[in-house]
Amino acid sequence: MKGKQRIPINMLARTIEKYLIFISDALSLNLAFTGIFWLRYRSGFFAQHFDTTRSFSHYSQIAFVLSLIWIAYFYLTGLYRDWYLESRTAQILVVTKRITSGVLVILALTSGPDVIHALHTHDYLAPFTRTRIASISAYWLIFILLVNGFRLLVQSVMRLLMYKGIGLDRMLILGANESGLIIQKEFESSPTLGWKVWGFLDEMAASLGQKFGDHAILGKYSDLPDIVKREKIGGIVISHESHSHNEIIRILALVAEYPLSVFIVPDLYDVVTGHFKTSAVHGCALKVLFPEHMPAWEAKIKRLIDIIFSLVFLSLASPFLLFIALFIKLDSRGPVFYSQERIGQYGKRFWVHKFRSMRTDAEAAGPQWATQRDPRVTRLGLFLRNTRIDEIPQLWCVLKGDMSLVGPRPEREHFINQLRHEVPLYLKRLKMKPGLTGWAQVKHKYDSSIDDVKTKVTYDLWYFENMSVALDIQILIRTIWVVISGHGAH
């Protein structure tokens, strides 16, 4: 397994772009508020409100709070997601829609008391004065122009840098064929997509020679892992001539543990339809295989839930956990905790901690699967495993960010090295942060054989393709039922 993974260059560039957009939005919010202040009190357009004695500093707190609300609203509605695969026209329409909805809410809130009064007096148009409508309309228009204008400016600058070859990441094309050649030309004519073709791979590399088109043939598909690490590759395009589903599975299995962007040509789209999550690439005849499994804004909410839940639960449950620790010491000889190195997202190593539920010599003969009525389990350990109480100390790993509340269970390197050759796409689990509980855990029992692992991998991949905060909540509720009903490991 690997250590820390390199962050792809264009992913870093896109992260910088997001921060710049965030800053530009905050600037737009305050400029729009300043513009309305000037229009209402200094322009003379509304004679009855003209007042040079008013200072903007009196409204600075309101402007600050309103900015926070708008930023939170943008964040929760996905306006800080990655737009690089989408057209800028689509972005403008989405941003305009979100701002319009927010401004209508502001209009409703500011008009509320007057609307109630109007209902009693039957003067229904009274709340919608010329001043109010003109101010709200101006705020709406200024806000839309500034937010969209600054966003387009930031993105145009970033794309200009990419056009000049700055911030491009390396791309491999799998398949030295006509389709691969077309894809090479598309990427080279569209550098704003953020990719630079670095070379080709092909199963017939030995007979094709050292070059194909303008690029080198770097090896066969089996060389993928070494080439990805050595050449610092950020993405691959599958333009393989075979239409075999198993062939594509084999290719994906070679790079499943790497943080790569994976694209597929339209001719092969039907082969993977219904099996893998895909999305279109704007401006290029490609599909993205296994795109971002969760929008960035939702992933941040997931992380926030992880932090709050683990912090609150560990704080409140600490007296109970002390009693559990005492009972473990009284029940059998050995330490209270069982600590072990596991492999996390993209091969990151970290230590998990569990309440010890087995004898200290449980793995004297080496790593092995747990079994039903496992004789290595202590008397108290059986209760801890059935109720999943033994997993509670892992909330510390959740708090640190090595794990999440929901995700595939972290595994040991010994078993990963064994299973990667026996279970197709097993390493796809490493695309996700491991979890305290998961879809596989609430649908299946503890692993005791390769067949159990194969079953769980299908559940893990289903979770990967359908990740959402709502699904996480559903899994957490099911986990509570598992704990209460005692349908845990045996």
Short mmCIF file of C-alpha atoms in Angstrom, two decimals:
data_model
loop_
_atom_site.label_atom_id
_atom_site.label_comp_id
_atom_site.label_asym_id
_atom_site.label_seq_id
_atom_site.Cartn_x
_atom_site.Cartn_y
_atom_site.Cartn_z
CA MET A 1 0.00 0.00 0.00
CA LYS A 2 1.01 3.60 -0.47
CA GLY A 3 1.58 6.53 1.82
CA LYS A 4 0.27 10.02 1.27
CA GLN A 5 -1.16 10.60 -2.21
CA ARG A 6 -0.24 13.51 -4.43
CA ILE A 7 -3.00 16.03 -5.08
CA PRO A 8 -3.57 16.35 -8.86
CA ILE A 9 -2.48 19.76 -10.19
CA ASN A 10 -5.80 20.65 -11.80
CA MET A 11 -7.64 19.60 -8.64
CA LEU A 12 -5.48 22.05 -6.71
CA ALA A 13 -6.18 24.73 -9.33
CA ARG A 14 -9.92 24.08 -9.05
CA THR A 15 -9.70 24.34 -5.25
CA ILE A 16 -7.98 27.72 -5.59
CA GLU A 17 -10.72 28.75 -8.02
CA LYS A 18 -13.38 27.85 -5.43
CA TYR A 19 -11.71 30.00 -2.78
CA LEU A 20 -11.45 32.93 -5.19
CA ILE A 21 -15.15 32.54 -6.06
CA PHE A 22 -16.00 32.50 -2.35
CA ILE A 23 -14.07 35.76 -1.86
CA SER A 24 -15.67 37.34 -4.93
CA ASP A 25 -19.14 36.38 -3.66
CA ALA A 26 -18.45 38.00 -0.28
CA LEU A 27 -17.26 41.14 -2.09
CA SER A 28 -20.36 41.13 -4.32
CA LEU A 29 -22.67 40.84 -1.31
CA ASN A 30 -21.18 43.87 0.38
CA LEU A 31 -20.99 45.93 -2.81
CA ALA A 32 -24.67 45.17 -3.52
CA PHE A 33 -25.61 46.24 0.01
CA THR A 34 -23.51 49.41 -0.33
CA GLY A 35 -25.16 50.16 -3.66
CA ILE A 36 -28.64 49.93 -2.16
CA PHE A 37 -27.61 52.18 0.73
CA TRP A 38 -26.37 54.80 -1.73
CA LEU A 39 -29.44 54.45 -3.95
CA ARG A 40 -31.88 54.82 -1.08
CA TYR A 41 -30.26 57.52 1.05
CA ARG A 42 -27.74 59.40 -1.12
CA SER A 43 -28.82 59.28 -4.76
CA GLY A 44 -31.90 61.49 -4.36
CA PHE A 45 -33.90 58.98 -6.42
CA PHE A 46 -36.18 58.53 -3.38
CA ALA A 47 -36.66 62.10 -2.18
CA GLN A 48 -38.49 61.08 0.99
CA HIS A 49 -35.53 58.92 2.12
CA PHE A 50 -32.69 61.23 1.10
CA ASP A 51 -30.51 61.67 4.21
CA THR A 52 -26.83 62.66 4.13
CA THR A 53 -26.55 62.30 7.92
CA ARG A 54 -26.93 58.52 7.74
CA SER A 55 -23.64 56.62 7.91
CA PHE A 56 -23.07 53.23 6.33
CA SER A 57 -21.27 52.18 9.52
CA HIS A 58 -24.68 52.08 11.22
CA TYR A 59 -25.63 49.23 8.88
CA SER A 60 -22.30 47.35 8.94
CA GLN A 61 -23.57 44.72 11.39
CA ILE A 62 -26.66 44.09 9.27
CA ALA A 63 -24.46 43.81 6.17
CA PHE A 64 -22.17 41.33 7.93
CA VAL A 65 -25.01 39.10 9.16
CA LEU A 66 -26.75 39.24 5.78
CA SER A 67 -23.49 38.23 4.09
CA LEU A 68 -23.14 35.21 6.37
CA ILE A 69 -26.72 34.16 5.61
CA TRP A 70 -26.18 34.49 1.86
CA ILE A 71 -22.88 32.56 1.98
CA ALA A 72 -24.52 29.78 4.00
CA TYR A 73 -27.42 29.71 1.52
CA PHE A 74 -25.02 29.50 -1.45
CA TYR A 75 -23.08 26.77 0.31
CA LEU A 76 -26.13 24.66 1.16
CA THR A 77 -27.61 24.98 -2.33
CA GLY A 78 -24.44 23.82 -4.06
CA LEU A 79 -23.12 27.06 -5.56
CA TYR A 80 -19.61 26.23 -4.33
CA ARG A 81 -19.45 22.91 -6.11
CA ASP A 82 -16.95 22.16 -8.86
CA TRP A 83 -18.22 23.75 -12.10
CA TYR A 84 -15.34 22.82 -14.36
CA LEU A 85 -17.29 20.13 -16.25
CA GLU A 86 -20.32 22.39 -16.74
CA SER A 87 -20.94 25.29 -19.09
CA ARG A 88 -20.76 28.82 -17.78
CA THR A 89 -24.24 29.49 -19.18
CA ALA A 90 -25.62 26.72 -16.95
CA GLN A 91 -23.80 28.24 -13.98
CA ILE A 92 -25.25 31.72 -14.64
CA LEU A 93 -28.77 30.29 -14.81
CA VAL A 94 -28.35 28.36 -11.56
CA VAL A 95 -26.80 31.33 -9.72
CA THR A 96 -29.55 33.66 -10.99
CA LYS A 97 -32.23 31.22 -9.85
CA ARG A 98 -30.72 30.92 -6.36
CA ILE A 99 -30.34 34.70 -5.95
CA THR A 100 -33.89 35.32 -7.19
CA SER A 101 -35.28 32.84 -4.66
CA GLY A 102 -33.27 34.45 -1.85
CA VAL A 103 -34.34 37.98 -2.76
CA LEU A 104 -38.00 36.92 -2.83
CA VAL A 105 -37.58 35.57 0.69
CA ILE A 106 -36.07 38.91 1.78
CA LEU A 107 -39.01 40.72 0.18
CA ALA A 108 -41.47 38.48 2.01
CA LEU A 109 -39.74 38.96 5.37
CA THR A 110 -39.38 42.74 5.07
CA SER A 111 -42.97 43.12 3.87
CA GLY A 112 -44.48 40.75 6.44
CA PRO A 113 -45.80 43.26 9.01
CA ASP A 114 -47.18 45.54 6.28
CA VAL A 115 -48.86 42.59 4.55
CA ILE A 116 -50.62 41.61 7.78
CA HIS A 117 -51.82 45.19 8.20
CA ALA A 118 -52.96 45.28 4.56
CA LEU A 119 -55.07 42.15 5.10
CA HIS A 120 -56.98 43.94 7.81
CA THR A 121 -57.43 47.15 5.82
CA HIS A 122 -58.02 45.34 2.49
CA ASP A 123 -55.43 47.61 0.88
CA TYR A 124 -53.48 44.71 -0.60
CA LEU A 125 -51.03 46.79 -2.66
CA ALA A 126 -50.01 49.05 0.21
CA PRO A 127 -46.97 46.94 1.31
CA PHE A 128 -45.48 47.03 -2.19
CA THR A 129 -44.50 50.67 -2.32
CA ARG A 130 -42.48 52.22 -5.12
CA THR A 131 -39.50 52.58 -2.78
CA ARG A 132 -39.59 48.98 -1.60
CA ILE A 133 -40.03 47.45 -5.07
CA ALA A 134 -37.36 49.69 -6.61
CA SER A 135 -34.89 48.94 -3.78
CA ILE A 136 -35.43 45.17 -3.90
CA SER A 137 -35.28 45.13 -7.71
CA ALA A 138 -32.07 47.16 -7.73
CA TYR A 139 -30.53 44.91 -5.05
CA TRP A 140 -31.53 41.82 -7.06
CA LEU A 141 -30.09 43.19 -10.31
CA ILE A 142 -26.83 44.49 -8.78
CA PHE A 143 -26.35 41.24 -6.88
CA ILE A 144 -26.86 39.06 -9.97
CA LEU A 145 -24.54 41.17 -12.11
CA LEU A 146 -21.78 41.28 -9.51
CA VAL A 147 -21.88 37.61 -8.48
CA ASN A 148 -22.03 36.29 -12.04
CA GLY A 149 -19.57 38.90 -13.29
CA PHE A 150 -16.92 38.19 -10.64
CA ARG A 151 -17.36 34.42 -11.03
CA LEU A 152 -16.88 34.65 -14.78
CA LEU A 153 -13.83 36.87 -14.26
CA VAL A 154 -12.23 34.39 -11.83
CA GLN A 155 -12.98 31.43 -14.10
CA SER A 156 -11.78 33.28 -17.18
CA VAL A 157 -8.43 34.03 -15.52
CA MET A 158 -8.05 30.39 -14.43
CA ARG A 159 -8.92 29.19 -17.91
CA LEU A 160 -6.47 31.64 -19.45
CA LEU A 161 -3.72 30.15 -17.28
CA MET A 162 -4.75 26.66 -18.38
CA TYR A 163 -4.80 27.79 -22.01
CA LYS A 164 -1.18 28.82 -21.53
CA GLY A 165 -0.41 25.37 -20.11
CA ILE A 166 -0.35 26.41 -16.45
CA GLY A 167 -2.16 24.15 -13.98
CA LEU A 168 -2.73 21.23 -16.38
CA ASP A 169 -2.65 17.69 -15.03
CA ARG A 170 -1.27 14.63 -16.78
CA MET A 171 -3.63 12.29 -18.63
CA LEU A 172 -3.07 8.78 -19.99
CA ILE A 173 -5.11 7.38 -22.88
CA LEU A 174 -5.72 3.62 -22.70
CA GLY A 175 -5.92 2.38 -26.26
CA ALA A 176 -3.57 3.36 -29.08
CA ASN A 177 -6.32 3.42 -31.69
CA GLU A 178 -8.35 5.85 -33.80
CA SER A 179 -10.68 6.62 -30.91
CA GLY A 180 -7.70 7.40 -28.66
CA LEU A 181 -6.23 9.67 -31.30
CA ILE A 182 -9.49 11.65 -31.54
CA ILE A 183 -9.55 12.05 -27.75
CA GLN A 184 -5.93 13.23 -27.78
CA LYS A 185 -6.80 15.96 -30.30
CA GLU A 186 -9.88 17.00 -28.30
CA PHE A 187 -7.87 17.47 -25.11
CA GLU A 188 -5.11 19.32 -26.93
CA SER A 189 -7.66 21.66 -28.53
CA SER A 190 -9.44 22.22 -25.19
CA PRO A 191 -6.72 22.90 -22.57
CA THR A 192 -9.31 24.69 -20.41
CA LEU A 193 -10.56 21.24 -19.42
CA GLY A 194 -7.38 21.10 -17.34
CA TRP A 195 -5.61 18.11 -18.91
CA LYS A 196 -2.41 17.43 -20.83
CA VAL A 197 -2.11 14.11 -22.68
CA TRP A 198 1.04 12.43 -21.33
CA GLY A 199 1.06 9.23 -23.37
CA PHE A 200 -0.73 6.05 -24.43
CA LEU A 201 -1.02 2.55 -23.00
CA ASP A 202 -1.99 -0.44 -25.10
CA GLU A 203 -1.98 -4.21 -24.71
CA MET A 204 -0.11 -4.43 -28.02
CA ALA A 205 2.58 -1.95 -26.91
CA ALA A 206 5.43 -4.23 -27.95
CA SER A 207 4.27 -4.46 -31.57
CA LEU A 208 3.10 -0.83 -31.93
CA GLY A 209 6.48 0.74 -31.32
CA GLN A 210 7.50 3.59 -29.04
CA LYS A 211 5.14 6.29 -30.32
CA PHE A 212 1.56 6.71 -31.40
CA GLY A 213 0.62 10.03 -32.94
CA ASP A 214 2.60 12.69 -31.12
CA HIS A 215 2.97 10.78 -27.85
CA ALA A 216 4.90 7.87 -26.44
CA ILE A 217 3.42 4.44 -25.82
CA LEU A 218 4.44 3.97 -22.18
CA GLY A 219 3.50 0.33 -21.74
CA LYS A 220 0.64 -2.15 -21.28
CA TYR A 221 -2.40 -1.87 -19.00
CA SER A 222 -0.68 -4.02 -16.38
CA ASP A 223 1.93 -1.23 -16.10
CA LEU A 224 -0.73 1.28 -15.05
CA PRO A 225 -0.05 1.33 -11.27
CA ASP A 226 3.70 1.89 -11.73
CA ILE A 227 3.21 4.53 -14.45
CA VAL A 228 0.58 6.41 -12.44
CA LYS A 229 2.96 6.66 -9.48
CA ARG A 230 6.12 7.34 -11.48
CA GLU A 231 4.69 9.90 -13.89
CA LYS A 232 2.32 11.53 -11.36
CA ILE A 233 -0.75 10.90 -13.50
CA GLY A 234 -4.02 12.61 -12.56
CA GLY A 235 -6.47 10.91 -14.93
CA ILE A 236 -7.04 8.22 -17.55
CA VAL A 237 -9.27 7.88 -20.60
CA ILE A 238 -10.49 4.37 -21.47
CA SER A 239 -10.68 4.12 -25.25
CA HIS A 240 -10.02 0.38 -25.24
CA GLU A 241 -11.31 -1.37 -28.38
CA SER A 242 -12.87 -4.32 -26.56
CA HIS A 243 -16.55 -3.93 -25.61
CA SER A 244 -16.22 -6.50 -22.83
CA HIS A 245 -17.55 -5.40 -19.45
CA ASN A 246 -14.97 -7.65 -17.77
CA GLU A 247 -12.12 -5.97 -19.65
CA ILE A 248 -13.17 -2.57 -18.31
CA ILE A 249 -13.51 -4.05 -14.82
CA ARG A 250 -9.94 -5.35 -15.11
CA ILE A 251 -8.65 -1.92 -16.12
CA LEU A 252 -10.49 -0.18 -13.30
CA ALA A 253 -9.25 -2.70 -10.76
CA LEU A 254 -5.65 -1.73 -11.60
CA VAL A 255 -6.19 1.90 -10.54
CA ALA A 256 -9.06 1.58 -8.07
CA GLU A 257 -6.98 2.77 -5.12
CA TYR A 258 -5.67 5.94 -6.79
CA PRO A 259 -7.32 9.40 -6.73
CA LEU A 260 -7.67 9.48 -10.51
CA SER A 261 -10.29 11.05 -12.77
CA VAL A 262 -11.53 8.27 -15.04
CA PHE A 263 -13.11 9.08 -18.43
CA ILE A 264 -14.66 6.74 -20.97
CA VAL A 265 -15.38 7.23 -24.67
CA PRO A 266 -19.04 7.24 -25.82
CA ASP A 267 -18.60 3.96 -27.76
CA LEU A 268 -18.01 2.17 -24.46
CA TYR A 269 -20.75 4.01 -22.54
CA ASP A 270 -23.33 1.26 -23.14
CA VAL A 271 -20.90 -1.28 -21.66
CA VAL A 272 -20.88 0.49 -18.28
CA THR A 273 -24.42 1.92 -18.25
CA GLY A 274 -26.28 0.62 -15.22
CA HIS A 275 -23.06 -0.58 -13.57
CA PHE A 276 -21.21 2.65 -12.74
CA LYS A 277 -22.17 6.21 -12.03
CA THR A 278 -21.33 8.55 -14.92
CA SER A 279 -21.73 12.19 -15.90
CA ALA A 280 -21.08 14.11 -19.11
CA VAL A 281 -18.03 16.27 -19.73
CA HIS A 282 -18.98 19.68 -21.07
CA GLY A 283 -17.20 20.50 -24.32
CA CYS A 284 -15.79 17.01 -24.88
CA ALA A 285 -17.24 13.74 -26.19
CA LEU A 286 -16.53 11.82 -22.99
CA LYS A 287 -18.26 10.49 -19.92
CA VAL A 288 -16.80 10.69 -16.41
CA LEU A 289 -16.71 7.27 -14.73
CA PHE A 290 -17.15 7.40 -10.97
CA PRO A 291 -17.45 11.20 -10.76
CA GLU A 292 -17.44 12.94 -7.38
CA HIS A 293 -19.64 10.65 -5.31
CA MET A 294 -21.05 13.50 -3.24
CA PRO A 295 -21.32 17.24 -3.99
CA ALA A 296 -18.64 19.20 -2.13
CA TRP A 297 -21.22 21.16 -0.11
CA GLU A 298 -22.92 17.92 1.01
CA ALA A 299 -19.56 16.32 1.81
CA LYS A 300 -18.82 19.26 4.12
CA ILE A 301 -22.18 18.77 5.85
CA LYS A 302 -21.32 15.09 6.26
CA ARG A 303 -18.00 16.08 7.86
CA LEU A 304 -19.75 18.61 10.13
CA ILE A 305 -22.15 15.88 11.30
CA ASP A 306 -19.16 13.61 11.97
CA ILE A 307 -17.48 16.24 14.16
CA ILE A 308 -20.58 17.26 16.12
CA PHE A 309 -21.84 13.71 16.70
CA SER A 310 -18.49 12.22 17.75
CA LEU A 311 -17.64 15.19 20.00
CA VAL A 312 -21.04 15.22 21.75
CA PHE A 313 -21.29 11.43 22.05
CA LEU A 314 -17.76 10.96 23.45
CA SER A 315 -18.37 13.76 25.97
CA LEU A 316 -21.73 12.46 27.19
CA ALA A 317 -20.78 8.77 27.13
CA SER A 318 -17.42 9.12 28.90
CA PRO A 319 -18.72 7.86 32.34
CA PHE A 320 -20.29 4.82 30.64
CA LEU A 321 -17.10 4.15 28.70
CA LEU A 322 -15.09 4.18 31.93
CA PHE A 323 -17.36 1.44 33.32
CA ILE A 324 -16.90 -0.61 30.13
CA ALA A 325 -13.12 -0.25 30.49
CA LEU A 326 -13.33 -1.44 34.12
CA PHE A 327 -15.46 -4.49 33.20
CA ILE A 328 -12.99 -5.45 30.43
CA LYS A 329 -10.14 -5.45 32.96
CA LEU A 330 -12.19 -7.58 35.38
CA ASP A 331 -13.33 -10.00 32.68
CA SER A 332 -9.96 -11.00 31.20
CA ARG A 333 -6.26 -10.24 31.35
CA GLY A 334 -4.88 -7.72 28.91
CA PRO A 335 -5.27 -4.09 27.81
CA VAL A 336 -8.62 -2.30 27.61
CA PHE A 337 -8.14 -1.21 24.02
CA TYR A 338 -7.20 -3.15 20.93
CA SER A 339 -5.27 -0.90 18.54
CA GLN A 340 -4.36 -1.79 14.99
CA GLU A 341 -3.11 -0.06 11.84
CA ARG A 342 -5.71 0.14 9.08
CA ILE A 343 -5.78 1.52 5.54
CA GLY A 344 -8.04 4.48 4.91
CA GLN A 345 -9.03 6.68 1.98
CA TYR A 346 -6.53 6.52 -0.90
CA GLY A 347 -4.20 4.24 1.06
CA LYS A 348 -3.73 6.54 4.08
CA ARG A 349 -2.52 4.60 7.10
CA PHE A 350 -4.02 5.29 10.52
CA TRP A 351 -4.61 3.51 13.83
CA VAL A 352 -8.05 2.37 14.93
CA HIS A 353 -8.91 1.76 18.56
CA LYS A 354 -11.59 -0.62 19.79
CA PHE A 355 -12.58 -2.02 23.15
CA ARG A 356 -10.82 -5.38 23.32
CA SER A 357 -13.32 -8.19 22.75
CA MET A 358 -10.86 -11.09 22.21
CA ARG A 359 -8.08 -12.76 24.16
CA THR A 360 -4.65 -11.15 23.87
CA ASP A 361 -3.34 -14.21 21.96
CA ALA A 362 -6.19 -14.07 19.39
CA GLU A 363 -3.80 -13.66 16.46
CA ALA A 364 -0.81 -15.59 17.70
CA ALA A 365 -0.98 -17.61 14.46
CA GLY A 366 -1.31 -14.47 12.31
CA PRO A 367 -4.26 -12.44 10.94
CA GLN A 368 -7.42 -14.49 10.44
CA TRP A 369 -11.15 -14.02 9.89
CA ALA A 370 -13.53 -13.89 12.83
CA THR A 371 -16.06 -16.72 12.86
CA GLN A 372 -19.43 -17.36 14.43
CA ARG A 373 -19.04 -18.35 18.10
CA ASP A 374 -15.35 -17.56 17.77
CA PRO A 375 -13.57 -19.15 20.76
CA ARG A 376 -11.15 -16.22 20.89
CA VAL A 377 -13.97 -13.85 21.95
CA THR A 378 -14.18 -13.18 25.69
CA ARG A 379 -17.42 -13.42 27.68
CA LEU A 380 -17.85 -9.66 27.82
CA GLY A 381 -16.50 -9.39 24.27
CA LEU A 382 -19.49 -11.28 22.88
CA PHE A 383 -21.83 -8.66 24.36
CA LEU A 384 -19.63 -5.79 23.14
CA ARG A 385 -19.54 -7.16 19.59
CA ASN A 386 -23.28 -7.93 19.45
CA THR A 387 -24.16 -4.40 20.54
CA ARG A 388 -21.27 -2.81 18.57
CA ILE A 389 -20.13 -1.08 21.77
CA ASP A 390 -16.60 -2.27 21.02
CA GLU A 391 -16.57 0.15 18.05
CA ILE A 392 -17.29 3.31 20.10
CA PRO A 393 -13.60 4.32 20.65
CA GLN A 394 -13.34 4.68 16.86
CA LEU A 395 -15.32 7.90 17.25
CA TRP A 396 -11.91 9.39 18.07
CA CYS A 397 -10.82 8.45 14.52
CA VAL A 398 -14.02 10.06 13.22
CA LEU A 399 -13.28 13.25 15.15
CA LYS A 400 -9.72 13.37 13.75
CA GLY A 401 -10.97 12.87 10.19
CA ASP A 402 -9.41 9.47 9.50
CA MET A 403 -12.90 7.95 9.43
CA SER A 404 -16.52 9.02 8.97
CA LEU A 405 -19.63 7.87 10.81
CA VAL A 406 -20.78 6.12 7.63
CA GLY A 407 -18.61 4.38 5.05
CA PRO A 408 -16.98 1.01 4.29
CA ARG A 409 -15.16 -0.55 7.21
CA PRO A 410 -11.38 0.07 7.26
CA GLU A 411 -9.34 -3.04 6.57
CA ARG A 412 -5.83 -4.24 7.35
CA GLU A 413 -3.14 -4.17 4.71
CA HIS A 414 -2.71 -7.96 4.97
CA PHE A 415 -6.30 -8.61 3.92
CA ILE A 416 -6.33 -5.81 1.31
CA ASN A 417 -3.33 -7.34 -0.44
CA GLN A 418 -5.12 -10.69 -0.42
CA LEU A 419 -8.55 -9.42 -1.48
CA ARG A 420 -7.40 -7.06 -4.23
CA HIS A 421 -6.58 -10.12 -6.35
CA GLU A 422 -9.70 -12.11 -5.43
CA VAL A 423 -12.53 -9.57 -5.36
CA PRO A 424 -13.09 -7.39 -8.48
CA LEU A 425 -12.99 -3.65 -7.69
CA TYR A 426 -12.35 -4.34 -3.99
CA LEU A 427 -9.96 -1.38 -3.90
CA LYS A 428 -12.74 0.94 -5.09
CA ARG A 429 -13.65 1.07 -1.41
CA LEU A 430 -10.49 3.14 -0.89
CA LYS A 431 -12.10 5.98 -2.84
CA MET A 432 -14.23 6.58 0.25
CA LYS A 433 -13.32 7.54 3.79
CA PRO A 434 -13.86 4.42 5.97
CA GLY A 435 -16.78 4.45 8.37
CA LEU A 436 -17.84 3.41 11.83
CA THR A 437 -20.87 1.79 10.25
CA GLY A 438 -22.04 1.41 6.67
CA TRP A 439 -24.60 0.05 4.24
CA ALA A 440 -22.75 -3.27 4.16
CA GLN A 441 -22.74 -3.48 7.97
CA VAL A 442 -26.50 -2.98 8.35
CA LYS A 443 -27.25 -5.35 5.47
CA HIS A 444 -24.76 -8.14 6.27
CA LYS A 445 -22.89 -9.74 9.16
CA TYR A 446 -19.20 -9.61 10.08
CA ASP A 447 -16.80 -10.92 7.42
CA SER A 448 -15.91 -14.56 7.99
CA SER A 449 -15.00 -15.61 4.44
CA ILE A 450 -14.17 -14.33 0.96
CA ASP A 451 -17.83 -14.82 0.00
CA ASP A 452 -18.86 -12.42 2.78
CA VAL A 453 -16.36 -9.87 1.48
CA LYS A 454 -17.68 -10.18 -2.08
CA THR A 455 -21.21 -9.59 -0.81
CA LYS A 456 -20.15 -6.58 1.21
CA VAL A 457 -18.22 -5.05 -1.69
CA THR A 458 -21.44 -4.92 -3.74
CA TYR A 459 -23.09 -3.05 -0.86
CA ASP A 460 -20.09 -0.70 -0.51
CA LEU A 461 -20.09 0.12 -4.22
CA TRP A 462 -23.84 0.74 -4.13
CA TYR A 463 -23.25 3.15 -1.26
CA PHE A 464 -20.44 4.84 -3.23
CA GLU A 465 -22.77 5.46 -6.18
CA ASN A 466 -25.62 6.75 -3.99
CA MET A 467 -23.82 8.64 -1.21
CA SER A 468 -25.86 11.41 0.40
CA VAL A 469 -26.47 12.87 3.83
CA ALA A 470 -30.02 11.46 3.72
CA LEU A 471 -28.66 7.94 3.06
CA ASP A 472 -26.15 8.36 5.92
CA ILE A 473 -28.99 9.25 8.29
CA GLN A 474 -30.92 6.19 7.12
CA ILE A 475 -27.88 3.96 7.77
CA LEU A 476 -27.34 5.48 11.23
CA ILE A 477 -30.99 4.79 12.14
CA ARG A 478 -30.63 1.18 10.92
CA THR A 479 -27.43 0.88 12.98
CA ILE A 480 -29.30 1.97 16.10
CA TRP A 481 -31.81 -0.81 15.40
CA VAL A 482 -28.95 -3.32 15.01
CA VAL A 483 -27.60 -2.27 18.40
CA ILE A 484 -31.00 -2.40 20.13
CA SER A 485 -32.02 -5.72 18.57
CA GLY A 486 -28.60 -7.29 19.12
CA HIS A 487 -28.30 -8.42 15.49
CA GLY A 488 -24.56 -7.83 15.46
CA ALA A 489 -21.68 -10.19 15.07
CA HIS A 490 -21.79 -13.64 16.61
#
